[in-house]
mmCIF file of C-alpha atoms in Angstrom:
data_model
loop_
_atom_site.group_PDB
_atom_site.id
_atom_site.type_symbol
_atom_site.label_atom_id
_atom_site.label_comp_id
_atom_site.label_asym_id
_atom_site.label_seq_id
_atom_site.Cartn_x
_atom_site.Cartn_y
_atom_site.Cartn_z
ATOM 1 C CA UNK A 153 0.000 0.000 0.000
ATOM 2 C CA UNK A 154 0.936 3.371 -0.763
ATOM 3 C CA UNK A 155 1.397 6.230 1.895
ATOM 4 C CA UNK A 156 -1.360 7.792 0.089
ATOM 5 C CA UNK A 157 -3.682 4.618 0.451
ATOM 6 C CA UNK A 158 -2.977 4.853 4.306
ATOM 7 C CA UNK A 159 -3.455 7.934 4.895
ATOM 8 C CA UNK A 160 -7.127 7.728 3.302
ATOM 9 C CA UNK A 161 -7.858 4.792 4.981
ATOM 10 C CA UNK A 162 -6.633 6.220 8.491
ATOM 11 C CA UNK A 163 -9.344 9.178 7.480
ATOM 12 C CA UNK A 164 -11.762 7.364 6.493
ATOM 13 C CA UNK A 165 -11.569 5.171 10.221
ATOM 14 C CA UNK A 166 -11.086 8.186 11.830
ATOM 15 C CA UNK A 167 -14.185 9.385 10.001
ATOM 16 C CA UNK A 168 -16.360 6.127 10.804
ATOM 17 C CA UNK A 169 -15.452 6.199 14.520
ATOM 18 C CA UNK A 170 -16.806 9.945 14.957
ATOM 19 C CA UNK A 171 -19.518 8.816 12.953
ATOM 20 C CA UNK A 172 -20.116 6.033 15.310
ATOM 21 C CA UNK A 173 -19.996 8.080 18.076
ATOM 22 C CA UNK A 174 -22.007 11.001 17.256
ATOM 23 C CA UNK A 175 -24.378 7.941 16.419
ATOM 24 C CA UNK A 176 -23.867 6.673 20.060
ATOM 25 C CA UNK A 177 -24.874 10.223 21.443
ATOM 26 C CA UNK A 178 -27.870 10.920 19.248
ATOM 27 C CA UNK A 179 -29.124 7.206 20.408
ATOM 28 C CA UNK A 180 -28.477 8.578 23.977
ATOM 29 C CA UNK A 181 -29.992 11.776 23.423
ATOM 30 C CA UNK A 182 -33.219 9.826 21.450
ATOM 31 C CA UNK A 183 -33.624 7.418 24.708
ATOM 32 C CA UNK A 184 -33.416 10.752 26.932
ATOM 33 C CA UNK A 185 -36.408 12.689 24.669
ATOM 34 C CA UNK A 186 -38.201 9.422 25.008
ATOM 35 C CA UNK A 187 -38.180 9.473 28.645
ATOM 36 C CA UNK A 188 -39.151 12.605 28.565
ATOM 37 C CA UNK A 189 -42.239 12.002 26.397
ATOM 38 C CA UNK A 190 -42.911 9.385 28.546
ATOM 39 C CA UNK A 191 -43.219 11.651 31.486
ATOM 40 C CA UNK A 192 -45.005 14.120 29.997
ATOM 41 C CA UNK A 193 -47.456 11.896 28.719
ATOM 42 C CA UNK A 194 -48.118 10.410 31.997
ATOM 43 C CA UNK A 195 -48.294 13.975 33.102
ATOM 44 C CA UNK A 196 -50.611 14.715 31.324
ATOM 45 C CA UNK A 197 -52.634 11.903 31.996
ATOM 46 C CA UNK A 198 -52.801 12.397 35.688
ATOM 47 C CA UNK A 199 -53.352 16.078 34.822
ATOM 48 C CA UNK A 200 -56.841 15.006 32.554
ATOM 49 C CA UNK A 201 -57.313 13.007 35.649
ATOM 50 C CA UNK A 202 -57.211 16.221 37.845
ATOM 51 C CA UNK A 203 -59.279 18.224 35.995
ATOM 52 C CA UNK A 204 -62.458 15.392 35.221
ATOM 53 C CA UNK A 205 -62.198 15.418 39.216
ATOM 54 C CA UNK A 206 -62.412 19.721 39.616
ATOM 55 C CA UNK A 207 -65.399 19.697 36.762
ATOM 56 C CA UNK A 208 -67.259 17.369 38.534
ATOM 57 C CA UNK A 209 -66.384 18.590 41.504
ATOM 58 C CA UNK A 210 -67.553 22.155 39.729
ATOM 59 C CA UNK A 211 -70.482 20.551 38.520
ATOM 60 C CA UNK A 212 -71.421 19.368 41.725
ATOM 61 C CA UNK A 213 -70.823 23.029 43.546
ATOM 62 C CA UNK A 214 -72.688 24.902 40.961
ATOM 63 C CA UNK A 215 -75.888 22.123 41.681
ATOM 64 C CA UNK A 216 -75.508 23.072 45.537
ATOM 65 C CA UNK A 217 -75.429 26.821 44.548
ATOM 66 C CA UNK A 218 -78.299 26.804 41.878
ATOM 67 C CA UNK A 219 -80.284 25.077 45.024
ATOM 68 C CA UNK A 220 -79.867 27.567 47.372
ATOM 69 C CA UNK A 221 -80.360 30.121 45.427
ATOM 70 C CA UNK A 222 -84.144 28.866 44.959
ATOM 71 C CA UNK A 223 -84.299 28.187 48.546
ATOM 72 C CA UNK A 224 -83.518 31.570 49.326
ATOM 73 C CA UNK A 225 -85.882 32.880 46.262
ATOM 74 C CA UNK A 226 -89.039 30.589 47.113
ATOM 75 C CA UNK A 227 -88.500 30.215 51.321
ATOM 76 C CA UNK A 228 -85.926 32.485 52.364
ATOM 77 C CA UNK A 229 -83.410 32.528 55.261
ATOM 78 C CA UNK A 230 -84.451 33.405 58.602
ATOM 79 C CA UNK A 231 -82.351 35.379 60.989
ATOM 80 C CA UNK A 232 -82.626 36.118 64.852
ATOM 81 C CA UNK A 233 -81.017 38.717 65.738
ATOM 82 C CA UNK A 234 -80.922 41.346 69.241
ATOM 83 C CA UNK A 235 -83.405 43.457 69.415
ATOM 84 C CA UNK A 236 -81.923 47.031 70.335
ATOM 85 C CA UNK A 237 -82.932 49.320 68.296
ATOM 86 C CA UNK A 238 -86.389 50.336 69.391
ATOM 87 C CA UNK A 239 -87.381 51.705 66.117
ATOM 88 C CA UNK A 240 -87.839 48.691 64.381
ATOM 89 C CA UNK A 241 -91.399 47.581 63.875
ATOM 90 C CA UNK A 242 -93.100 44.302 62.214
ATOM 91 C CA UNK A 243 -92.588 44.238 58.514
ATOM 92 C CA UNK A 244 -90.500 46.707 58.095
ATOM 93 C CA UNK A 245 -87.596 46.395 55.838
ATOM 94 C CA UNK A 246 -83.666 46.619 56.600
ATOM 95 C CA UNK A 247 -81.018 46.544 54.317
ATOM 96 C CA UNK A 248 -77.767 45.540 54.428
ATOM 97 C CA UNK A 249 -74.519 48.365 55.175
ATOM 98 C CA UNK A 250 -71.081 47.516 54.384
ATOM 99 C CA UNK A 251 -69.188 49.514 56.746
ATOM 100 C CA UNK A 252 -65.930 49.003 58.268
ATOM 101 C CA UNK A 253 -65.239 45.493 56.128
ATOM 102 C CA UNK A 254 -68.501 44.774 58.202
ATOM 103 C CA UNK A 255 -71.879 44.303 57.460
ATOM 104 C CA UNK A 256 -75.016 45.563 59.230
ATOM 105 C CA UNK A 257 -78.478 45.690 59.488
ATOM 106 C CA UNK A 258 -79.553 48.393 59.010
ATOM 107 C CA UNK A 259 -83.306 50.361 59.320
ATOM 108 C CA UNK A 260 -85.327 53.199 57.321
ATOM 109 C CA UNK A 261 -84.185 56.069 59.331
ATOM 110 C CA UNK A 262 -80.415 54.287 58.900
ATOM 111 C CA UNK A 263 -79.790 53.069 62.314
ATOM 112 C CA UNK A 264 -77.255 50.150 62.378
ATOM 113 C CA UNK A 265 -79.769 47.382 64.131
ATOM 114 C CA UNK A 266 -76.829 45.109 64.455
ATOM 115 C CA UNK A 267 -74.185 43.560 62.704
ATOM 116 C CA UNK A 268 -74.057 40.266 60.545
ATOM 117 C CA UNK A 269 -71.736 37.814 61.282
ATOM 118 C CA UNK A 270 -68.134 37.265 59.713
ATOM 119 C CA UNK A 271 -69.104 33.797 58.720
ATOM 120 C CA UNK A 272 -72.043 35.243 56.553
ATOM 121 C CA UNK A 273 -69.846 37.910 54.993
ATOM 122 C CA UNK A 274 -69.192 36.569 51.799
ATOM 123 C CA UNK A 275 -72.446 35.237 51.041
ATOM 124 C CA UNK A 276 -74.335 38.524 52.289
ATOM 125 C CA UNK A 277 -71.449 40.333 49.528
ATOM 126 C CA UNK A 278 -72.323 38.210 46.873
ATOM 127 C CA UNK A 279 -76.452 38.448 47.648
ATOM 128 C CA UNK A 280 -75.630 41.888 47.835
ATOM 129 C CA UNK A 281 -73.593 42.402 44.833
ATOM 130 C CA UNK A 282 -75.827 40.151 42.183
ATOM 131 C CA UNK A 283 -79.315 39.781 43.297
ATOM 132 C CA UNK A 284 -82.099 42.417 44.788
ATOM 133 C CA UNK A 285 -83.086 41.495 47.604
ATOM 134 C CA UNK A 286 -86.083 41.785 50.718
ATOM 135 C CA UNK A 287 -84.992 41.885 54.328
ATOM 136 C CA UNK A 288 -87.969 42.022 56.138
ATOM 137 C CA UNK A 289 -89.059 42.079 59.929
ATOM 138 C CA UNK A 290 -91.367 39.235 60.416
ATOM 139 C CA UNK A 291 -91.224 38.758 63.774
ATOM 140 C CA UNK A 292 -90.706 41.677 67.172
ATOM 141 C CA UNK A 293 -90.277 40.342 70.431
ATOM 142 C CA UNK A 294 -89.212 42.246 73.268
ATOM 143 C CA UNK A 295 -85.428 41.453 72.993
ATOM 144 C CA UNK A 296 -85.445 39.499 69.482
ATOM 145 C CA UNK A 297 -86.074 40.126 65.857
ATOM 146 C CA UNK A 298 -86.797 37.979 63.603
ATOM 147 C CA UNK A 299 -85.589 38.880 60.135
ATOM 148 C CA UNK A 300 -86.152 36.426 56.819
ATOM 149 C CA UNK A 301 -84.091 37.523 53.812
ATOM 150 C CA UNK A 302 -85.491 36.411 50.453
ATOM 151 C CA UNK A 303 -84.089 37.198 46.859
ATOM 152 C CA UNK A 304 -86.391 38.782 44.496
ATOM 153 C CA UNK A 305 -87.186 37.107 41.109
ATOM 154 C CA UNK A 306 -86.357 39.799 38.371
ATOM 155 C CA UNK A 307 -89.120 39.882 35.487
#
């Protein structure tokens, strides 16, 4: 063999071997996308899983909600409350006040008749913010009011 015949056959090995390893790292790289398809697809899976589980769960809140909103349209809620404001007579109506981050009752001549609990805060906010409403005095005892908030059906 001629010098020339080696040299082009120690190129051409040389060639084949980087070849053979840039094959050998692709392969590695290919098994590492894989993997990470793999995850992602079970991801992805668990995260269809999560979110059939918050609609129904959605489904299921927005039932309750739909509910109570015709409770409180056809029956009402019924509050007891101090009586201390002597102002206050059968059927009159109150309203509510949002004063302070507080809510009140609250009377015609805009005395604060006494103030709603925290726990109903949000739900007086929301009654307050997308429904009219009647909050009316059905009941006068000495020391007690009864009050029975309904919301009204809009025609």
């Amino acid at each position: 063999m001629s010098l020339l015949d080696n040299l082009l056959t120690k190129i051409i090995r040389l060639y084949n071997n980087y070849k053979k390893d840039e094959i050998k790292s692709l392969e590695k790289h290919k098994d590492t996308l894989l993997n990470s398809i793999e995850k992602e697809n079970n991801n992805k899976v668990i995260l269809e899983q999560e979110k059939d589980i918050w609609i129904n769960q959605h489904k299921s809140l927005e039932n309750s909600y739909i509910m109570l909103i015709e409770i409180l349209k056809n029956q009402g809620v019924v509050f007891e409350i101090p009586n201390r404001v002597q102002e206050v007579e059968e059927w009159d109506n109150l309203v509510f006040k949002y004063i302070n981050s507080k809510y009140y009752f609250v009377n015609k001549n805009r005395e604060i008749v006494c103030e709603v609990e925290d726990k109903y805060k949000e739900a007086i906010r929301h009654i307050v913010d997308n429904y009219k409403y009647s909050l009316l005095v059905i009941r006068k005892d000495k020391n007690k009011l009864k009050l029975q908030l309904r919301i009204i059906l809009s025609s």
